[in-house]
Amino acid sequence: MRKEIRINRLISVKEHVEHLQIEKWLIDVGDILEFDLFEDVPYSTKKELFLSKKHSISLVMKNKIDRAERLYIQRSDLMLYERFISDSIRSVANNTHISITKKAAVIYHEASVVVDELFDNPEALENVPKSKKVVNNFISTIFSDSRAIESLMKIASYDYYTQTHSINVCVYSLSLGSFLKLEEKVLEELGTAALLHDLGKSLVDHAITNKNGRLTTAEFELMKLHPSYGYEIALKLGIEDKRILDGIRHHHEKLDGSGYPDGIRGKKITLFARIIGVCDVFDALSTKRSYKDRLGSCAALHLMKDTMQQHLDMTFVDAFIRMQQHKEPA
Ligand SMILES: [Fe+2]
């Protein structure tokens, strides 16, 4: 099963580790967990008990879980955790009255499994239908409940990895696109471009894409190849829609022509690339990375507005700000 691939991958990466980080967003009010939860001991690699098993999750506890930075299980409880994930997914599939926070968490989790596969095997042809399914799941969730965007954005603001970054940029682009009343068909293409925008990173040395800290000039030159690599992969996958292809290739172009790979400027940067560009920077600023703390979403957007006028299309930064304030588009 797909989720097992992801969990197995987690183990192989961290074989020596006794505790495994979990997707805490899947835990909801009323759940009774069959495994203990642990949290980080501040300024240490040690973990301490956060919640013992068999407790029914209250609203107070759910809020505490949401506020915790990371939660873990013991490696010996992995099977129980896997069963919990399966049950969560099944309960969402079978229950139309499920809370939007749970639904958002499950959809986000499923997307992360697909994106993991995508990065493992970027040129597999089934990536296109799988990506479209992820995007359509997000679109139908966003349209079905006005609180969905908020729930998805809450999940998106945590850890930063290339894979979760791709999902976050997809979530933000779709949220912004639906806020700006783009047609559903256009949203589908925009979401696909956003989900695949960094796929070219799969061809860049992992030591560079996973580096904790700033890249050297030489490393950055290699990293700068990823939009054209992504474009080539999309072509190989049979994607013909020019808006998607340009969205992937040009998401690091800047309005003043100082971006890469083609150094194009202004309106030559197409709509999808400009939206993805804004969401990309927003996610980089507002998620936590090992070498820096996250900015709050308001602070991130205002920093973009104050310092990136020459780079980003401010129409979309302003729309993002209005969306955060729950106002109508200008
Ligand atoms: Fe990128």
Coordinates of C-alpha atoms and ligand atoms in Angstrom, one line a residue:
M1 CA 0.0 0.0 0.0
R2 CA 1.1 3.5 -0.7
K3 CA 1.2 4.7 2.9
E4 CA 3.5 1.7 3.8
I5 CA 6.0 2.9 1.2
R6 CA 6.1 6.2 3.0
I7 CA 6.4 4.8 6.4
N8 CA 9.0 2.3 5.4
R9 CA 11.0 5.1 3.8
L10 CA 10.8 6.9 7.1
I11 CA 12.3 3.9 8.9
S12 CA 15.1 3.4 6.4
V13 CA 16.1 7.0 6.7
K14 CA 16.1 6.9 10.4
E15 CA 17.1 3.3 11.3
H16 CA 18.9 4.3 14.5
V17 CA 16.1 6.4 15.8
E18 CA 13.9 5.0 18.6
H19 CA 11.0 7.5 18.0
L20 CA 9.3 8.3 14.7
Q21 CA 7.7 11.6 13.9
I22 CA 4.0 11.3 13.1
E23 CA 1.4 13.4 11.3
K24 CA -0.2 14.9 14.3
W25 CA -2.9 16.6 12.2
L26 CA -4.6 13.2 11.6
I27 CA -5.5 13.0 15.3
D28 CA -9.0 14.4 16.0
V29 CA -11.4 15.0 18.9
G30 CA -12.9 11.7 20.0
D31 CA -10.0 9.5 18.7
I32 CA -8.7 7.0 21.2
L33 CA -5.1 6.3 20.4
E34 CA -3.6 2.8 20.9
F35 CA -0.1 4.3 21.2
D36 CA 1.7 6.7 23.5
L37 CA 2.7 10.1 22.1
F38 CA 6.0 11.8 22.8
E39 CA 7.4 15.3 22.3
D40 CA 10.8 16.8 22.2
V41 CA 12.6 17.7 25.4
P42 CA 13.7 21.4 24.8
Y43 CA 17.4 21.8 23.8
S44 CA 17.9 18.0 23.6
T45 CA 17.4 15.1 21.3
K46 CA 15.6 13.3 24.0
K47 CA 11.8 12.7 24.0
E48 CA 9.3 12.7 26.8
L49 CA 5.8 11.4 27.2
F50 CA 3.2 13.8 25.8
L51 CA 0.1 11.7 26.1
S52 CA -0.3 8.1 27.2
K53 CA -2.4 5.7 25.1
K54 CA -6.2 4.9 25.6
H55 CA -7.1 8.5 26.3
S56 CA -10.1 9.9 24.4
I57 CA -8.9 13.1 22.7
S58 CA -10.7 16.1 24.1
L59 CA -11.0 19.5 22.4
V60 CA -8.5 20.9 24.9
M61 CA -6.1 18.1 24.0
K62 CA -6.6 18.5 20.3
N63 CA -5.6 22.2 20.6
K64 CA -2.6 21.1 22.6
I65 CA -1.6 18.6 19.9
D66 CA -2.1 21.3 17.2
R67 CA 0.2 23.6 19.1
A68 CA 3.0 21.0 19.7
E69 CA 5.8 21.5 17.2
R70 CA 6.4 17.7 16.6
L71 CA 4.9 14.6 18.0
Y72 CA 6.4 11.1 18.0
I73 CA 5.6 7.5 18.6
Q74 CA 7.9 4.7 19.8
R75 CA 9.2 2.6 16.9
S76 CA 7.6 -0.5 18.5
D77 CA 4.2 1.1 18.0
L78 CA 4.5 1.6 14.3
M79 CA 2.0 -1.1 13.4
L80 CA -0.6 0.5 15.7
Y81 CA 0.1 3.9 14.1
E82 CA -0.3 2.4 10.6
R83 CA -3.7 1.0 11.6
F84 CA -4.7 4.4 12.9
I85 CA -3.9 6.0 9.6
S86 CA -5.9 3.4 7.7
D87 CA -8.8 3.8 10.0
S88 CA -8.6 7.6 9.6
I89 CA -8.7 7.4 5.9
R90 CA -11.5 4.9 5.9
S91 CA -13.6 7.0 8.3
V92 CA -13.2 10.0 6.0
A93 CA -14.2 8.0 3.0
N94 CA -17.3 6.6 4.7
N95 CA -18.5 9.5 6.7
T96 CA -19.9 12.7 5.1
H97 CA -20.2 14.3 8.6
I98 CA -16.5 14.1 9.4
S99 CA -14.9 17.4 10.6
I100 CA -13.2 19.5 8.1
T101 CA -10.0 19.5 10.1
K102 CA -9.9 15.7 9.9
K103 CA -10.8 15.7 6.2
A104 CA -8.1 18.3 5.4
A105 CA -5.5 16.2 7.4
V106 CA -6.4 13.0 5.6
I107 CA -6.3 14.6 2.1
Y108 CA -3.0 16.3 3.0
H109 CA -1.6 13.0 4.2
E110 CA -2.7 11.2 1.0
A111 CA -1.2 14.0 -1.1
S112 CA 2.1 13.5 0.7
V113 CA 2.2 9.8 -0.1
V114 CA 1.7 10.6 -3.8
V115 CA 4.3 13.4 -3.8
D116 CA 6.8 11.1 -2.1
E117 CA 6.3 8.6 -5.0
L118 CA 6.5 11.4 -7.5
F119 CA 10.0 12.4 -6.2
D120 CA 11.1 8.8 -6.0
N121 CA 10.2 8.0 -9.5
P122 CA 9.7 11.4 -11.3
E123 CA 9.3 10.1 -14.9
A124 CA 6.6 7.4 -14.1
L125 CA 3.7 8.1 -16.5
E126 CA 1.1 7.4 -13.8
N127 CA 2.3 10.6 -12.0
V128 CA 0.0 12.8 -14.1
P129 CA -3.3 11.1 -13.3
K130 CA -2.2 10.7 -9.7
S131 CA -1.3 14.4 -9.4
K132 CA -4.6 15.4 -11.0
K133 CA -6.4 13.3 -8.4
V134 CA -4.6 15.0 -5.6
V135 CA -5.4 18.4 -7.1
N136 CA -9.0 17.5 -7.6
N137 CA -9.3 16.3 -4.0
F138 CA -8.0 19.7 -2.8
I139 CA -10.3 21.6 -5.1
S140 CA -13.4 19.7 -4.1
T141 CA -12.5 20.1 -0.4
I142 CA -11.9 23.8 -0.8
F143 CA -15.3 24.2 -2.6
S144 CA -17.2 22.0 -0.2
D145 CA -16.4 24.0 3.0
S146 CA -15.3 27.6 3.5
R147 CA -13.1 26.5 6.5
A148 CA -11.1 24.1 4.4
I149 CA -8.6 26.6 3.3
E150 CA -7.9 27.6 6.9
S151 CA -7.5 24.0 7.9
L152 CA -5.2 23.1 5.0
M153 CA -3.1 26.2 5.6
K154 CA -2.7 25.4 9.2
I155 CA -1.2 22.0 8.3
A156 CA 0.9 23.5 5.6
S157 CA 2.7 25.9 7.9
Y158 CA 4.8 23.3 9.7
D159 CA 8.0 21.5 8.7
Y160 CA 9.6 22.3 5.4
Y161 CA 10.7 19.5 3.0
T162 CA 10.8 19.6 -0.8
Q163 CA 7.8 17.2 -0.8
T164 CA 5.6 19.0 1.7
H165 CA 6.7 22.3 0.1
S166 CA 5.2 21.1 -3.2
I167 CA 1.9 20.3 -1.5
N168 CA 1.8 23.6 0.3
V169 CA 2.5 25.6 -2.8
C170 CA -0.4 23.6 -4.4
V171 CA -2.7 24.3 -1.5
Y172 CA -1.8 28.0 -1.5
S173 CA -2.1 28.4 -5.3
L174 CA -5.5 26.7 -5.3
S175 CA -6.7 28.8 -2.3
L176 CA -5.5 32.0 -4.0
G177 CA -7.0 30.9 -7.3
S178 CA -10.3 30.1 -5.8
F179 CA -10.3 33.4 -3.9
L180 CA -9.7 35.2 -7.2
K181 CA -12.6 33.2 -8.7
L182 CA -10.6 31.4 -11.3
E183 CA -12.7 28.8 -13.2
E184 CA -12.5 25.2 -11.9
K185 CA -10.8 23.9 -15.0
V186 CA -8.1 26.6 -14.7
L187 CA -7.7 25.7 -11.0
E188 CA -7.0 22.1 -12.0
E189 CA -4.2 23.1 -14.4
L190 CA -2.8 25.7 -11.9
G191 CA -2.9 23.1 -9.1
T192 CA -1.1 20.5 -11.3
A193 CA 1.6 23.1 -12.2
A194 CA 2.0 24.0 -8.5
L195 CA 2.2 20.4 -7.3
L196 CA 4.9 19.6 -10.0
H197 CA 6.7 22.9 -9.8
D198 CA 9.8 21.6 -8.0
L199 CA 9.8 18.1 -9.4
G200 CA 13.1 19.0 -11.2
K201 CA 14.8 19.0 -7.8
S202 CA 14.6 15.2 -8.0
L203 CA 17.4 15.4 -10.5
V204 CA 19.6 17.7 -8.4
D205 CA 22.1 16.1 -6.0
H206 CA 20.2 15.3 -2.7
A207 CA 23.0 16.6 -0.7
I208 CA 22.2 20.0 -2.1
T209 CA 18.4 19.8 -2.0
N210 CA 18.4 18.5 1.6
K211 CA 21.2 20.7 2.9
N212 CA 20.5 22.3 6.3
G213 CA 21.6 25.9 5.7
R214 CA 22.5 28.2 3.0
L215 CA 23.9 26.9 -0.3
T216 CA 27.3 27.9 -1.6
T217 CA 27.5 29.8 -4.9
A218 CA 28.4 26.6 -6.8
E219 CA 25.6 24.6 -5.1
F220 CA 23.1 27.3 -5.9
E221 CA 24.1 27.2 -9.6
L222 CA 23.2 23.5 -9.6
M223 CA 20.0 24.2 -7.7
K224 CA 19.1 26.8 -10.4
L225 CA 18.8 24.0 -12.9
H226 CA 15.7 22.5 -11.3
P227 CA 13.0 24.6 -13.2
S228 CA 14.3 23.5 -16.6
Y229 CA 14.7 19.9 -15.3
G230 CA 11.1 20.0 -14.1
Y231 CA 10.0 21.3 -17.5
E232 CA 11.8 18.5 -19.2
I233 CA 10.3 15.9 -16.9
A234 CA 6.8 17.3 -17.5
L235 CA 7.3 17.1 -21.3
K236 CA 8.4 13.4 -20.8
L237 CA 5.3 12.8 -18.8
G238 CA 3.3 13.9 -21.8
I239 CA 2.1 17.2 -20.3
E240 CA 1.2 19.5 -23.3
D241 CA -0.6 22.4 -21.6
K242 CA 1.6 25.4 -22.1
R243 CA 0.3 27.1 -18.9
I244 CA 1.4 24.1 -16.8
L245 CA 4.8 23.8 -18.6
D246 CA 5.5 27.6 -18.2
G247 CA 4.3 27.5 -14.6
I248 CA 6.9 24.9 -13.8
R249 CA 9.7 26.4 -15.9
H250 CA 9.2 30.1 -14.8
H251 CA 8.3 29.9 -11.1
H252 CA 11.7 31.5 -10.2
E253 CA 11.6 34.2 -12.8
K254 CA 11.4 37.7 -11.4
L255 CA 9.5 40.8 -12.7
D256 CA 12.8 42.8 -13.2
G257 CA 14.4 40.0 -15.2
S258 CA 16.8 38.9 -12.5
G259 CA 15.3 35.4 -12.1
Y260 CA 16.2 32.1 -13.7
P261 CA 16.4 30.0 -15.9
D262 CA 15.4 32.3 -18.8
G263 CA 15.7 35.8 -17.2
I264 CA 12.3 36.8 -18.7
R265 CA 10.6 39.9 -17.2
G266 CA 7.2 41.5 -16.5
K267 CA 4.2 40.1 -18.3
K268 CA 6.3 37.6 -20.2
I269 CA 6.1 35.6 -16.9
T270 CA 2.8 33.9 -17.3
L271 CA -0.1 33.9 -14.8
F272 CA 0.6 30.5 -13.3
A273 CA 4.3 31.2 -12.8
R274 CA 3.5 34.5 -11.1
I275 CA 1.0 32.9 -8.7
I276 CA 3.3 29.9 -8.0
G277 CA 6.2 32.3 -7.5
V278 CA 4.3 34.2 -4.8
C279 CA 3.1 31.0 -3.1
D280 CA 6.6 29.5 -3.3
V281 CA 8.2 32.5 -1.5
F282 CA 5.3 32.6 1.1
D283 CA 5.9 28.9 2.0
A284 CA 9.6 29.3 2.2
L285 CA 9.2 32.2 4.7
S286 CA 6.3 30.9 6.7
T287 CA 7.4 27.3 7.4
K288 CA 10.0 26.3 9.9
R289 CA 13.3 24.9 8.7
S290 CA 16.1 23.5 10.8
Y291 CA 18.2 26.6 10.4
K292 CA 15.5 29.2 10.9
D293 CA 12.3 29.9 12.6
R294 CA 9.1 30.5 10.7
L295 CA 7.5 33.9 10.2
G296 CA 3.8 34.2 10.9
S297 CA 1.8 34.4 7.7
C298 CA 1.1 38.2 8.2
A299 CA 4.8 39.0 8.8
A300 CA 5.8 36.9 5.8
L301 CA 3.3 38.6 3.5
H302 CA 4.3 42.1 4.7
L303 CA 8.0 41.3 4.2
M304 CA 7.2 40.2 0.7
K305 CA 5.3 43.4 0.1
D306 CA 8.0 45.6 1.5
T307 CA 11.1 44.0 -0.1
M308 CA 10.0 42.1 -3.2
Q309 CA 8.2 44.7 -5.4
Q310 CA 10.8 44.2 -8.2
H311 CA 10.4 40.4 -8.1
L312 CA 6.9 39.3 -7.3
D313 CA 3.6 40.3 -8.7
M314 CA 2.1 42.4 -5.9
T315 CA -1.5 41.8 -7.3
F316 CA -1.2 38.3 -5.9
V317 CA 0.6 39.3 -2.6
D318 CA -2.2 41.8 -2.0
A319 CA -4.8 39.2 -2.8
F320 CA -3.1 36.8 -0.4
I321 CA -3.2 39.4 2.3
R322 CA -6.9 40.0 1.7
M323 CA -7.6 36.3 1.7
Q324 CA -5.9 36.0 5.1
Q325 CA -8.0 38.8 6.4
H326 CA -11.2 37.1 5.1
K327 CA -11.9 40.0 2.8
E328 CA -13.3 40.0 -0.7
P329 CA -10.8 40.2 -3.6
A330 CA -10.1 43.9 -4.6
Ligands
FE1 FE 11.6 26.0 -7.1

